[in-house]
Short mmCIF file of C-alpha atoms in Angstrom, two decimals:
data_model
loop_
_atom_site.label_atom_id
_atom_site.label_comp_id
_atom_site.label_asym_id
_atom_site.label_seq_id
_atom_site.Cartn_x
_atom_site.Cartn_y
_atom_site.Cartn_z
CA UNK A 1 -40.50 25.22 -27.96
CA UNK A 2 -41.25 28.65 -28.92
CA UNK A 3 -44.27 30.16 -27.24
CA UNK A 4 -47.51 31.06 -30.40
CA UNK A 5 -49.59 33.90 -29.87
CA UNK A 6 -52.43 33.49 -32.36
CA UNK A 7 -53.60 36.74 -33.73
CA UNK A 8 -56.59 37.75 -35.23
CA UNK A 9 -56.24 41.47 -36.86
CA UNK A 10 -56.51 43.15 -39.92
CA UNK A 11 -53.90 43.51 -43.29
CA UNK A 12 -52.30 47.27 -43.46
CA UNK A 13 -50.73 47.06 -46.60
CA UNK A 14 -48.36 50.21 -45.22
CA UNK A 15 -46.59 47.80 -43.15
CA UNK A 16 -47.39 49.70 -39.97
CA UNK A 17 -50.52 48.18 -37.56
CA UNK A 18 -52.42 45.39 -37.60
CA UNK A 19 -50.80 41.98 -38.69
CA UNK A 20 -47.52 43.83 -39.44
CA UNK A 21 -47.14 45.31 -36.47
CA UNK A 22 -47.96 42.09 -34.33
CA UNK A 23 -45.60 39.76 -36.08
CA UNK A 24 -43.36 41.79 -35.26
CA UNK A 25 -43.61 43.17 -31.74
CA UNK A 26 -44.54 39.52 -31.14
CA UNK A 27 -41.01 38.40 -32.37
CA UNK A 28 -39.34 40.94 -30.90
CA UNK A 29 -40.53 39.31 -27.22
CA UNK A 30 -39.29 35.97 -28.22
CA UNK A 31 -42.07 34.49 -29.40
CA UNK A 32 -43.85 33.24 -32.59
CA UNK A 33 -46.87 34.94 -34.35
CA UNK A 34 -49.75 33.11 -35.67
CA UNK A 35 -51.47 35.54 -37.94
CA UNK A 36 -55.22 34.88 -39.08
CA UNK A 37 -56.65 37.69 -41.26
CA UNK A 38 -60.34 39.49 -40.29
CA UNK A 39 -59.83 42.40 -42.71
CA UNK A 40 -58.30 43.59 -45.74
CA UNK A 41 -57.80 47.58 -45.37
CA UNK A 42 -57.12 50.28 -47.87
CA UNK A 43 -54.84 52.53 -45.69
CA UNK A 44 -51.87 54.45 -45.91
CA UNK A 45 -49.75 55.92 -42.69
CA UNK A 46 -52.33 58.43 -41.78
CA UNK A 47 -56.09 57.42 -42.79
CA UNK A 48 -58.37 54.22 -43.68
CA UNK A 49 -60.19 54.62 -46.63
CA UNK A 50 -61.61 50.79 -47.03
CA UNK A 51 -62.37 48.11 -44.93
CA UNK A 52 -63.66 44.54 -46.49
CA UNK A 53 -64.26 42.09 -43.95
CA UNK A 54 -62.74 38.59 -44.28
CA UNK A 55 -65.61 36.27 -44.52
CA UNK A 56 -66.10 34.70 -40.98
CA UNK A 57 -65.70 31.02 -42.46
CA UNK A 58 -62.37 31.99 -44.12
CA UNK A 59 -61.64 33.69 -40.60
CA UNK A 60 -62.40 30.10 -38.88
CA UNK A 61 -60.57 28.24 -41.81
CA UNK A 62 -57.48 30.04 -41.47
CA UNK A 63 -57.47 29.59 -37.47
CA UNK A 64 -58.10 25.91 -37.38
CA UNK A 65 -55.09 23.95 -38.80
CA UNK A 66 -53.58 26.45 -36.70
CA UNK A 67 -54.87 25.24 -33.53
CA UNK A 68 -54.75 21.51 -34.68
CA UNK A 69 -50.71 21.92 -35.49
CA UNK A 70 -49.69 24.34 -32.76
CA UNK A 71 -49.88 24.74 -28.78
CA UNK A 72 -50.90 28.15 -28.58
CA UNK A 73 -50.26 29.72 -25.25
CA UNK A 74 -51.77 33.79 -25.67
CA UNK A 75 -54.19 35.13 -28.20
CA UNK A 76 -54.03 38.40 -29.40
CA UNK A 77 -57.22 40.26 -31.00
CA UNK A 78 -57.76 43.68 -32.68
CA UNK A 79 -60.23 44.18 -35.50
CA UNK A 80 -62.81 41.82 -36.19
CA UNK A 81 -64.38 43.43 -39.14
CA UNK A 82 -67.58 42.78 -38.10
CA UNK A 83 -69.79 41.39 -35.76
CA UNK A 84 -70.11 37.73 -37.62
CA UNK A 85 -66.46 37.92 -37.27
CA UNK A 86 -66.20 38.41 -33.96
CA UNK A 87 -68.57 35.80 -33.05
CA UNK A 88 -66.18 32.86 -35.55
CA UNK A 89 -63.57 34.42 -33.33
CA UNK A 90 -64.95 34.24 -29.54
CA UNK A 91 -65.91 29.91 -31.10
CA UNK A 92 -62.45 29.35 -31.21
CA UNK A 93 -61.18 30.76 -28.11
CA UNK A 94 -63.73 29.19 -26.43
CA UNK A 95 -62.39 25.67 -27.66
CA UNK A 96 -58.76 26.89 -27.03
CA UNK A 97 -60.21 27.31 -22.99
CA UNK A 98 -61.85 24.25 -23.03
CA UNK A 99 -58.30 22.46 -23.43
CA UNK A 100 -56.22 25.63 -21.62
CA UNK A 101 -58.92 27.18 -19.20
CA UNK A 102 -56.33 29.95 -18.68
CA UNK A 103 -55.55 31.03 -22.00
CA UNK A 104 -54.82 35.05 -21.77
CA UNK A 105 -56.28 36.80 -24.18
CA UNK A 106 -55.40 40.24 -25.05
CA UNK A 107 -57.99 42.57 -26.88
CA UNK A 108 -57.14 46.31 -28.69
CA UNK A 109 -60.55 46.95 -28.35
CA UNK A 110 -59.93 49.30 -31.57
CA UNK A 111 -63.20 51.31 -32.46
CA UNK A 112 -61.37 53.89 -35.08
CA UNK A 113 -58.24 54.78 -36.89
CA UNK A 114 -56.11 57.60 -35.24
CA UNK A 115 -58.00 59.94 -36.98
CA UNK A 116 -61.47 58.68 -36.63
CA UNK A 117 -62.00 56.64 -39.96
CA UNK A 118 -64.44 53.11 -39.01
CA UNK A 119 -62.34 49.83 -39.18
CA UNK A 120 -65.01 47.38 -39.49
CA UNK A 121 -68.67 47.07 -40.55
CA UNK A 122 -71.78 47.79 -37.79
CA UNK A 123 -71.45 48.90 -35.06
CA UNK A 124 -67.67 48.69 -33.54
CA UNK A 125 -69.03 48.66 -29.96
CA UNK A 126 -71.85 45.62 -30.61
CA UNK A 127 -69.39 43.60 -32.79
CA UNK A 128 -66.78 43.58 -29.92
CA UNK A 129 -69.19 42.28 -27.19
CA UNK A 130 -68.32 38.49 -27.01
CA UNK A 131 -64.58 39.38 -27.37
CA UNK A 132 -65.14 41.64 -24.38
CA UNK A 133 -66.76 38.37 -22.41
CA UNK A 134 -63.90 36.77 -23.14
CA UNK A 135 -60.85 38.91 -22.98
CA UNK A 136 -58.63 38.44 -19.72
CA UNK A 137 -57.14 42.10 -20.49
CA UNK A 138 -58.66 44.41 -22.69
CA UNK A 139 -55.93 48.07 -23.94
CA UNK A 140 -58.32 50.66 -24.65
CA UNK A 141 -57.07 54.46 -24.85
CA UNK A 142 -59.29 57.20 -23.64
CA UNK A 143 -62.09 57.54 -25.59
CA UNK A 144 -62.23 54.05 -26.34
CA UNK A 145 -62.36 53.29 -22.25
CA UNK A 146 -65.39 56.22 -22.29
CA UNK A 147 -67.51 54.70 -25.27
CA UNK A 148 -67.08 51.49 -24.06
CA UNK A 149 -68.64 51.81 -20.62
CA UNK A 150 -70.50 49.27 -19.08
CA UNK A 151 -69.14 46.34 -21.61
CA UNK A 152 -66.03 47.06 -20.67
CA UNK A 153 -64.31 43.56 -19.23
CA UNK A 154 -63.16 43.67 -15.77
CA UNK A 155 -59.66 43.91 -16.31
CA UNK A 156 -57.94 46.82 -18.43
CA UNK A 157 -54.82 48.97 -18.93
CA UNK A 158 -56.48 52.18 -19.89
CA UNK A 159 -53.40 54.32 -21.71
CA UNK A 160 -53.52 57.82 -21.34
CA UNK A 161 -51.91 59.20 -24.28
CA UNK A 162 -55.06 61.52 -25.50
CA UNK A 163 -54.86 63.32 -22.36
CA UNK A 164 -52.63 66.58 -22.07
CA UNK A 165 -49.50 67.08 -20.38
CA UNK A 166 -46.20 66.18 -20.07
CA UNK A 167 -46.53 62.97 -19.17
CA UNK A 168 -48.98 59.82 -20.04
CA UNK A 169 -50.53 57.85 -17.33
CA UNK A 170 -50.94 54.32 -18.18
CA UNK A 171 -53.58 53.06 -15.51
CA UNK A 172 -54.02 48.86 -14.43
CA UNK A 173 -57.68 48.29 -13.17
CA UNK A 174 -59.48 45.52 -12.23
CA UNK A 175 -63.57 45.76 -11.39
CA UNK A 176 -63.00 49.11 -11.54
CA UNK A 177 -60.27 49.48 -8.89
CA UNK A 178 -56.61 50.83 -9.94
CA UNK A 179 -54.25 48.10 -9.16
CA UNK A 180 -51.50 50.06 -10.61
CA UNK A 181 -50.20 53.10 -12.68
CA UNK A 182 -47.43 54.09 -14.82
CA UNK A 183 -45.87 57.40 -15.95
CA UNK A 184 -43.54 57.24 -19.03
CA UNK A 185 -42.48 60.58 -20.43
CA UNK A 186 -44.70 61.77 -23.41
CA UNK A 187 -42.86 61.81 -26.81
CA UNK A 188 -42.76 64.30 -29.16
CA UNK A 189 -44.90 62.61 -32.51
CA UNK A 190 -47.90 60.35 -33.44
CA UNK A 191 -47.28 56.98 -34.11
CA UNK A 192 -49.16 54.69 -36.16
CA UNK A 193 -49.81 51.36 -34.90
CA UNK A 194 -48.90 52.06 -31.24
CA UNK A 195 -51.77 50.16 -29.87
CA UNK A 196 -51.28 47.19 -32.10
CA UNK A 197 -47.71 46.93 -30.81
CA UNK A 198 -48.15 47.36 -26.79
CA UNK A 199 -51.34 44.30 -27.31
CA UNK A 200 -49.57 42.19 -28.85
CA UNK A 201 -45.97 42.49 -26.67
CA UNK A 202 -48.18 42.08 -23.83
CA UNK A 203 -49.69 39.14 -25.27
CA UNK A 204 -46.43 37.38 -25.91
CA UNK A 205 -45.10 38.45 -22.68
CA UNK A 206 -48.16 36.50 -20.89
CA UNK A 207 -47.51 33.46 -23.47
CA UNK A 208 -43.18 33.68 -22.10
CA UNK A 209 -45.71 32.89 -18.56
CA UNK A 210 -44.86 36.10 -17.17
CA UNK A 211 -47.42 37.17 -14.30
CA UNK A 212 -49.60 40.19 -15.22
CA UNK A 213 -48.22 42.84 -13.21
CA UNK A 214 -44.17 41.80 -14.82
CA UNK A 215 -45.91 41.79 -18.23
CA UNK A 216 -47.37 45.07 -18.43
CA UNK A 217 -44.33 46.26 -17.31
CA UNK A 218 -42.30 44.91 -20.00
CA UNK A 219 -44.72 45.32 -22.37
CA UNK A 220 -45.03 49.50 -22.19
CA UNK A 221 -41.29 49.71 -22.11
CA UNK A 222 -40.70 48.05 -25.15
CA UNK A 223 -43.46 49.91 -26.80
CA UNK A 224 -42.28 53.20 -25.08
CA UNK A 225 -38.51 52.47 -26.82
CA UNK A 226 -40.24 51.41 -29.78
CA UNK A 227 -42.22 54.80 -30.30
CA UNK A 228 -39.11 56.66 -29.32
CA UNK A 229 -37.03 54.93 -31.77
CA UNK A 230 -39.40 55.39 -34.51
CA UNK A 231 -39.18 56.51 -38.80
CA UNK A 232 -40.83 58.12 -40.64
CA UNK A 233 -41.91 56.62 -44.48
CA UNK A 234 -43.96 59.61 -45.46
CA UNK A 235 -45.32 62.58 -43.76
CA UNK A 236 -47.53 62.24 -40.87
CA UNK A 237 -47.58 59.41 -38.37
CA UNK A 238 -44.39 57.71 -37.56
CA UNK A 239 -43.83 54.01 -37.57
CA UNK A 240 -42.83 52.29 -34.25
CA UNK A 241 -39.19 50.45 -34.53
CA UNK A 242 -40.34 46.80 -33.59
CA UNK A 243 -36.94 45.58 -33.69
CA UNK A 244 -34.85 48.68 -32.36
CA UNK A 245 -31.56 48.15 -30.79
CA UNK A 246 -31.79 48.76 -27.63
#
């Protein structure tokens, strides 16, 4: 059988984060996507201009013939919309653990677009809380890592793209302790959808039953070739190449 990630994100109708992306960077690991909607967007390549919030009983609707039909061995979250949303959400992974108490679950603990627009309704960081609880691994970039603080969960890859040099420092922690860091060259553009895409190869990775360590690993090199390998549909933020040759 073909592992299922279930995936709870928002609709970019440009085709490049959110749902799109995940399908996608999910299939290009060798597994299958499972996508549940939290959010309609108005959005091109470059900036949000709308976010509607699924309603959190169409969020739980969509997820359950889902879990009744499929074994579902990773879950993959980024947007909830809102904090009702997130709390339909964190209900159904907790009756995913009570039949698979080691479900991974992979958060994009996304608080803003690229450049800054909100993503959800309420506040980002109070809506995310009982996905935080839950999360095995949470992706946050800089800033996110810095507003985030002390909710932060106890494991994270913290990517180091917004700070400057030559070279981005991806950085494993657990409790607060590096376990681990990586150093991949930085490329030359901005990318839209780049966090999408490493959460949720690193989420099917985990549901292939890869160890932690092995997925990150493969995870940020397929993202890496994806970003390098990326087109451009307008001007402004490129779109990662999901299914690149390698």
């Amino acid at each position: 059988m073909t592992p299922c990630v279930l995936v709870f994100a928002g609709l970019d109708p440009g085709g490049g984060a959110g749902l799109a992306a995940d399908i996608l960077a999910i299939a290009a690991q060798g597994a299958h996507a499972l996508p549940v909607a939290t959010a309609l967007t108005c959005q091109d390549n470059n900036r949000v201009f709308e976010v509607q919030p699924v309603d959190a009983g169409l969020v739980a609707r969509q997820a359950a013939p889902l879990v009744a039909a499929f074994d579902i061995r990773a879950v993959k979250l980024g947007i909830p919309g809102n904090a009702a949303n997130a709390a339909a959400i964190a209900a159904i992974i907790r009756g995913l653990r009570a039949q698979r108490p080691d479900l991974p679950v992979v958060l994009d603990p996304v608080l803003a677009s690229g450049h800054g627009d909100a993503l959800g309704q309420g506040n980002a960081i109070a809506a995310l809380s009982d996905l935080l609880a839950l999360a095995t691994i949470a992706l946050p970039n800089l800033p996110e890592r810095e507003a985030l603080g002390a909710t932060s969960p106890a494991q994270m890859l913290v990517t180091g793209g917004h700070a400057p040099g030559d070279t981005v420092v991806n950085r494993w922690l657990r409790d607060g302790q590096a376990l681990r860091e990586w150093r991949w060259p930085r490329l030359p553009d901005t990318y839209h959808g780049s966090g999408c895409t490493l959460a949720a190869a690193l989420a099917a990775r985990l549901a292939l039953g890869e160890s932690m360590d092995i997925a990150l690993e493969h995870a940020q090199a397929y993202t890496h070739a994806a970003l390098a390998q990326s087109f451009a549909i307008a001007p402004g933020q490129r779109i990662p190449r999901r299914l690149y040759q390698p």
